[in-house]
XYZ file of C-alpha atoms in Angstrom:
393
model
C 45.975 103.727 64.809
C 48.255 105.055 67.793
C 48.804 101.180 68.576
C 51.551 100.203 71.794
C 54.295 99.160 69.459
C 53.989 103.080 67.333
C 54.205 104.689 70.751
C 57.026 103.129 71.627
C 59.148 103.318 68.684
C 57.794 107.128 68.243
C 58.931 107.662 72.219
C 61.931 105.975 70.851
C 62.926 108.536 68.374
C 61.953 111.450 70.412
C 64.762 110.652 72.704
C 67.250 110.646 70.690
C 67.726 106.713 70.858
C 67.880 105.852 67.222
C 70.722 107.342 66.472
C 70.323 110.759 65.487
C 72.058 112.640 68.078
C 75.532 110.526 67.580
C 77.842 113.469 68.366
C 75.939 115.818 69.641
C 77.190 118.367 72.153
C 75.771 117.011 75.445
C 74.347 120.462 76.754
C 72.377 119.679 73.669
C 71.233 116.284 74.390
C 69.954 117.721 77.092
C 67.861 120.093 75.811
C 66.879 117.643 73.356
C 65.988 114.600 75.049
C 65.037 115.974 78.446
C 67.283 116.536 81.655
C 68.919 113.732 83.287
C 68.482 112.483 86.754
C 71.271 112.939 89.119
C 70.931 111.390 92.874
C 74.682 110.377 92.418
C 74.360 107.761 90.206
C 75.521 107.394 86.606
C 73.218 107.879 84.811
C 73.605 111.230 83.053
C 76.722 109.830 81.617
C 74.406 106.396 79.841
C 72.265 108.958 78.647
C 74.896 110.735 76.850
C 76.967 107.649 75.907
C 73.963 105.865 74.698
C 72.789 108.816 72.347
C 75.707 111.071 71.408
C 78.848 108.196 72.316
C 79.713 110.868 74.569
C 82.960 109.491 76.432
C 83.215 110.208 80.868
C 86.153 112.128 80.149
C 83.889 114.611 77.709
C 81.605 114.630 79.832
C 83.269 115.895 82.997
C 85.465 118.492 80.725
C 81.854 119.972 79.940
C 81.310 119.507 84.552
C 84.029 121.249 84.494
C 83.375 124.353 82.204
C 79.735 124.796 83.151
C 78.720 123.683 79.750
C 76.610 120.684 81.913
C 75.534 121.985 85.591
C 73.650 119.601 87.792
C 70.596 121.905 89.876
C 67.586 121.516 91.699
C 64.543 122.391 89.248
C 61.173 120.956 88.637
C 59.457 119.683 91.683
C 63.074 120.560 93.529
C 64.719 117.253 92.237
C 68.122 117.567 90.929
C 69.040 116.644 87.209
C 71.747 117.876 85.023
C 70.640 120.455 82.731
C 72.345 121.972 79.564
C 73.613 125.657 80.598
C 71.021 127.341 78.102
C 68.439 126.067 80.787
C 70.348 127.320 84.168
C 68.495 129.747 84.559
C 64.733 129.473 83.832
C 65.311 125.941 85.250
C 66.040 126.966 88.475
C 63.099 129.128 88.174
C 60.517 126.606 87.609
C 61.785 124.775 91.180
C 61.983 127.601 93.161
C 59.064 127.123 95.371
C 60.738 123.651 96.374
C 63.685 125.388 97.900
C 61.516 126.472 100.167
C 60.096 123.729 102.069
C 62.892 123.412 104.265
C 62.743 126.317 105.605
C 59.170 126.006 106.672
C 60.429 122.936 108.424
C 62.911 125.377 110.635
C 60.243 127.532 111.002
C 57.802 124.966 112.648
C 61.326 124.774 114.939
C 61.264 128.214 115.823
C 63.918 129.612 113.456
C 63.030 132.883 111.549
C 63.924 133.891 108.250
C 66.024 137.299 108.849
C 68.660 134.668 110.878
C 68.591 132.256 107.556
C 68.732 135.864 105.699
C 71.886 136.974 107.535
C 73.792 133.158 107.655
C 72.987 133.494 103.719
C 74.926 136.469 103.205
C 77.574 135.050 105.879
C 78.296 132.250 103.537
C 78.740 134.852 100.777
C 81.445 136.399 102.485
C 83.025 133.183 103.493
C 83.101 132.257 99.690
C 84.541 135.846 98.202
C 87.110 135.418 101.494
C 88.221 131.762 100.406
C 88.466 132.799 96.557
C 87.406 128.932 95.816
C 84.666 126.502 96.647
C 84.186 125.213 100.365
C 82.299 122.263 101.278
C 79.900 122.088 104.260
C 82.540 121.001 106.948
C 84.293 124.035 106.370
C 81.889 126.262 105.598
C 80.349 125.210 109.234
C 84.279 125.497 110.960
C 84.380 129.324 109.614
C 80.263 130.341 110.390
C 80.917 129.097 113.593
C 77.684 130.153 116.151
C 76.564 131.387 112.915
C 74.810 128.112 111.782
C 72.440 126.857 114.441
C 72.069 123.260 116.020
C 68.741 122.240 115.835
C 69.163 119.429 117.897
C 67.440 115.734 117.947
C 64.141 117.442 116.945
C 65.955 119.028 113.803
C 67.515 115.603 113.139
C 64.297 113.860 113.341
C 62.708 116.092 110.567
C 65.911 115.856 108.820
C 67.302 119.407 109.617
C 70.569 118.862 112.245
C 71.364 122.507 111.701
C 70.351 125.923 109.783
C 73.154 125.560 106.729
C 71.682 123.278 104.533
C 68.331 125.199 104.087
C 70.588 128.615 103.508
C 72.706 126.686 101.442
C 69.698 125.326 99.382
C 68.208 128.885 99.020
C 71.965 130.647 97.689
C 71.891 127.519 95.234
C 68.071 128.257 94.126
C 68.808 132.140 93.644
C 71.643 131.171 91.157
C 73.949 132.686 93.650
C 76.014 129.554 94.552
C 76.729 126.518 92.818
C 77.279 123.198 93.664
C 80.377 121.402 92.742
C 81.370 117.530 91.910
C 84.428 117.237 94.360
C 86.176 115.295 92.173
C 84.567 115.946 89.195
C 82.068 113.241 88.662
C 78.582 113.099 88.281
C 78.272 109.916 89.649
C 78.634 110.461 93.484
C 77.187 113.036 96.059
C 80.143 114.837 97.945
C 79.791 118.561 96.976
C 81.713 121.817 97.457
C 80.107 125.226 96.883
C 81.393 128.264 95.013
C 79.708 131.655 94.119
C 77.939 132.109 90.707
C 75.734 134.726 90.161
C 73.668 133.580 87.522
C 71.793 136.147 85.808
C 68.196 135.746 86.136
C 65.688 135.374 83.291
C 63.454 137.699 81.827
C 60.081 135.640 82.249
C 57.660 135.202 84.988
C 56.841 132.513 86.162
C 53.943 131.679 83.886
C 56.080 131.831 81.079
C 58.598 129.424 82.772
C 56.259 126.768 83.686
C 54.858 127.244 79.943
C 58.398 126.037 78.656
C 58.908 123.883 80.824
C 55.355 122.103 79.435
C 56.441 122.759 75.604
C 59.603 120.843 76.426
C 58.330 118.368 78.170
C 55.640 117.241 75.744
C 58.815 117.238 72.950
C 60.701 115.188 75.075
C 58.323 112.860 75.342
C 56.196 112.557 72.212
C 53.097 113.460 74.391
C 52.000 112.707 78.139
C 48.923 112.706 80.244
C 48.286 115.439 82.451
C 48.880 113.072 85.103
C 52.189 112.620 83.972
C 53.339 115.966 82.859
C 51.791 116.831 86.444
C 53.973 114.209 88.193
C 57.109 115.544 86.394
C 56.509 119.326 86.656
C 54.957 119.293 90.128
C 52.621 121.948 88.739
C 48.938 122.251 90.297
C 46.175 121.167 87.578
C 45.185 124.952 86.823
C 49.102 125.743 86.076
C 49.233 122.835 83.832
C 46.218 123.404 81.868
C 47.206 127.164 81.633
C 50.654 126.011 80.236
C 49.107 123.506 78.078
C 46.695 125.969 76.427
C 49.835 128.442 76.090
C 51.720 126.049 73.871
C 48.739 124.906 71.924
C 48.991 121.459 73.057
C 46.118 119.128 71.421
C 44.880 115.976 72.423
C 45.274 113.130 70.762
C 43.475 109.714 71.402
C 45.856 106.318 71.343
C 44.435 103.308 70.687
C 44.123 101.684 74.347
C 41.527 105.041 75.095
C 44.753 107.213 77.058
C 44.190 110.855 76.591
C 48.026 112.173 75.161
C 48.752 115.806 74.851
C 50.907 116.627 71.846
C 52.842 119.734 70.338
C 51.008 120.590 67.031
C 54.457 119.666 65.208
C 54.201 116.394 66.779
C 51.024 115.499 65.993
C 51.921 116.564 62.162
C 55.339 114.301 62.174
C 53.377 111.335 63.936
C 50.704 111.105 61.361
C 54.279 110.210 58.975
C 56.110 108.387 61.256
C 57.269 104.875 60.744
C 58.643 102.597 63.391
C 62.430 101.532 62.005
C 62.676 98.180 60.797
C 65.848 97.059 62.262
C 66.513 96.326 65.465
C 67.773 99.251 67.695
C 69.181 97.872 70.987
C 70.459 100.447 73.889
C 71.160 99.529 77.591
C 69.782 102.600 79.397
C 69.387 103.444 83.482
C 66.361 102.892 85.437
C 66.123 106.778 85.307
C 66.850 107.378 82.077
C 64.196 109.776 80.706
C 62.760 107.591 78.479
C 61.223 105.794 81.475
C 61.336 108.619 84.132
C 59.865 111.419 82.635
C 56.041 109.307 82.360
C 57.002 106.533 85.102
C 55.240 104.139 82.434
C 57.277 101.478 82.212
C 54.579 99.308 82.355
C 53.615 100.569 78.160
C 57.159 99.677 77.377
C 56.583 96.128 77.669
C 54.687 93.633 75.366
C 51.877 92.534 75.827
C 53.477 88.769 76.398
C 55.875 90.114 78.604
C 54.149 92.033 81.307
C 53.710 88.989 83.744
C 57.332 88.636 83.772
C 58.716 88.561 87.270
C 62.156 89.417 89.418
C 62.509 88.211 93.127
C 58.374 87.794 93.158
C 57.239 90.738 91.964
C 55.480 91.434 88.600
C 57.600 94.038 86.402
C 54.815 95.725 84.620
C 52.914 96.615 87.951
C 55.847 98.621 89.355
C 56.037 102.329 88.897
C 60.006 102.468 88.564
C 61.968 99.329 86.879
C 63.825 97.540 90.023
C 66.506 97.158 87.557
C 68.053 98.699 84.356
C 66.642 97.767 81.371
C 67.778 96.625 77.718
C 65.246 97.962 75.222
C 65.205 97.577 71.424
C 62.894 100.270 69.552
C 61.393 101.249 72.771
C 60.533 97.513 73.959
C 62.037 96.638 76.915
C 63.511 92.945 76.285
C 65.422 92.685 78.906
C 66.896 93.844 81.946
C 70.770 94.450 83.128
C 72.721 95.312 86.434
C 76.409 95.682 86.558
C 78.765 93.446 88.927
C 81.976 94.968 89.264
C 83.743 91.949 90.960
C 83.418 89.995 87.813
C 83.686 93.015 85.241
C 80.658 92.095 83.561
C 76.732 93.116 82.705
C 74.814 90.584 84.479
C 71.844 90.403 82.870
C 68.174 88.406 81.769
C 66.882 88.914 78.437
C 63.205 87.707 77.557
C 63.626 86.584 73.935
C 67.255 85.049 74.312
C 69.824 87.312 72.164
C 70.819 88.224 68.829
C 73.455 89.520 67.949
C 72.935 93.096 67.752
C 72.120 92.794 71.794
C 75.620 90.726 72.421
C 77.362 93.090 70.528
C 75.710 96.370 72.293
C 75.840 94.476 76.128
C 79.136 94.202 75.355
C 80.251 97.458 74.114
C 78.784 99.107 77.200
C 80.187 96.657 79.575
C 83.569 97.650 77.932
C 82.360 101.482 78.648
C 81.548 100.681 81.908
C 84.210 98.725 82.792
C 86.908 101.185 81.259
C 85.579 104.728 82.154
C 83.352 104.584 85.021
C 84.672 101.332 87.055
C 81.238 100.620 88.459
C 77.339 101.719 87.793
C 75.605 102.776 90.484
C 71.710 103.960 90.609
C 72.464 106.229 92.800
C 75.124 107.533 95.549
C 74.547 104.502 98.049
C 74.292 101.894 95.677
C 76.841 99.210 95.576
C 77.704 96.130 94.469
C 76.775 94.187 97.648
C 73.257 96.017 97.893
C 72.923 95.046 94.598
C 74.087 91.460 94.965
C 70.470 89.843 94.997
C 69.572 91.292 91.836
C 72.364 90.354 89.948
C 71.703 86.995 91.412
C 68.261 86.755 90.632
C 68.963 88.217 86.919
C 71.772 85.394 86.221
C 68.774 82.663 86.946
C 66.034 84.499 85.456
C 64.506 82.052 82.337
């Protein structure tokens, strides 16, 4: 019986949480667990430091050596991908790099000009011999990159350079990088790349990307693997039939689809005893990839509320959450005036939670000096919820 609590522990091990990827290589975590969403907040370096103990500093060496890359792939969102999946990721998100250029089309702007201020930027990049960020790359393209005026800044298109900028960076033939290194923030440089393109087409890509997908996760509905992938319904089911996905009943009635290996190591899988406690990001994959968050709480807990609203009947957690064997148990944000995890847990706390709040407030504290959800977060935006999490009961 595929009851709530099996899923959840069997989600659980899929992603690496139970301790079996301590050590591993993080372009390997990756490709394991499931690429990690960016937006400028930390947490690609949670996901690693939560599975492999993967320190900031190891993680930005790998930045640094294109071992990690973060890229626009499925549905054009940006996540950090190990560099076996460069390539065929980029693929698979593609036709998102394209949308804003339809936008500049709508404005009058035709592709030969974004054609030529593409291979302007080229040269400006082999002239430089390093990466330039947008200021300068607009100072030395000059008339080159248009002004689109308050109509282009209404549809969120001020000038031509970020749409050829976005199509060099989906070709593989530019490359965004950290300015100072970090994952955790959104100021970007570019430099040339010329990543070799893969052999597949594009069914075969969107076929992966299924077949990974469904190991990340243990098994999804179509709805979900369609939210994540972005693919249309006659894509997915042609992927799905490609990797021999079967279906596989759990016991609230939800249609899953599985990898046959899955199904195989399910039917023998046992939900660990002990208690497994991690800290994780509102994006980690383990709640991003299906956006069900509501399955990962009990049954007891779903009524639980933060600043009026019900937990379980939001899409995306408002906060971070602390989860033991796939349970979320409680929920955490990080106040770096006082140098501490503020944070509500349901159950009160053993000691296997006080001792894991603690080590990542440590980590936190130590290595990345704050923990922000994404680029604009901060501590004041944040200030409520830490508020409302310290009187939570």
């Amino acid at each position: 019986m595929l009851t709530p609590e099996l899923l959840r522990a069997w989600a659980w091990h899929k992603q690496g949480l139970d301790g079996s990827l301590l050590g591993a290589d993080a372009a390997d975590v990756f490709t394991s667990v499931g690429w990690a969403r960016s937006v400028g907040g930390a947490n690609p370096y949670l996901t690693l430091f939560a599975r492999a103990g993967t320190s900031r500093e190891e993680a930005d060496a790998d930045v640094l050596s294109v071992k990690i890359h973060e890229l626009p792939t499925a549905r054009g969102c940006t996540y950090v991908l190990g560099h076996e999946d460069f390539a065929w990721g980029l693929q698979v998100g593609r036709d998102a790099a394209v949308a804003p250029f339809r936008v500049l089309a709508r404005m009058g702007v035709e592709r030969g000009e974004i054609t030529l201020l593409e291979e302007e930027i080229l040269h400006a990049l082999a002239e430089a011999g390093g990466p330039l960020d947008p200021k300068q790359l607009k100072e030395l393209l000059g008339n080159s990159v248009r002004n689109l005026g308050e109509e282009g800044k209404k549809k969120g298109a001020a000038t031509t350079l970020p749409t050829a900028l976005g199509l060099l960076q989906a070709d593989g033939r530019i490359r965004r990088v950290p300015v100072n290194g970090r994952l955790d923030q959104q100021r970007y440089a570019y430099a040339l790349w010329n990543l070799p393109t893969t052999a597949m087409d594009d069914a075969a890509a969107r076929s992966l990307l299924v077949e990974r997908y469904l190991g990340w996760t243990g098994g999804a509905t179509i709805k979900q693997s369609q939210w994540f992938t972005g693919f249309t319904s006659a894509h997915t089911r042609a992927a799905l039939a490609a990797v021999a996905a079967v279906e596989v009943t759990a016991g609230n009635g939800e249609v899953l689809w599985m990898l046959p290996d899955d199904v195989e190591r399910l039917a023998a899988f046992e939900a660990p005893a002990g208690e497994q406690i991690q800290l994780l990001a509102g994006t980690d994959s383990l709640v991003l990839l299906r956006r069900n968050s509501a399955d990962l709480f009990a049954e007891q807990d779903k009524d639980r509320k933060v600043l009026g609203s019900a937990l379980a009947l939001q899409a995306d957690l408002p906060d971070h959450p602390i989860l033991d064997r796939g349970r979320i148990i409680g929920l955490w944000q990080y106040d770096p005036g006082k140098g501490r995890i503020s944070h509500w847990l349901f159950d009160g706390a053993t000691a296997a939670v006080t001792r894991r709040i603690g080590e990542v407030e440590a980590w936190i504290r130590d290595e990345l000096g704050d923990f922000r959800s994404f680029s604009l977060d901060s501590a004041g935006s944040r200030q409520d919820r830490i508020d409302a999490l310290d009187s939570a009961d």
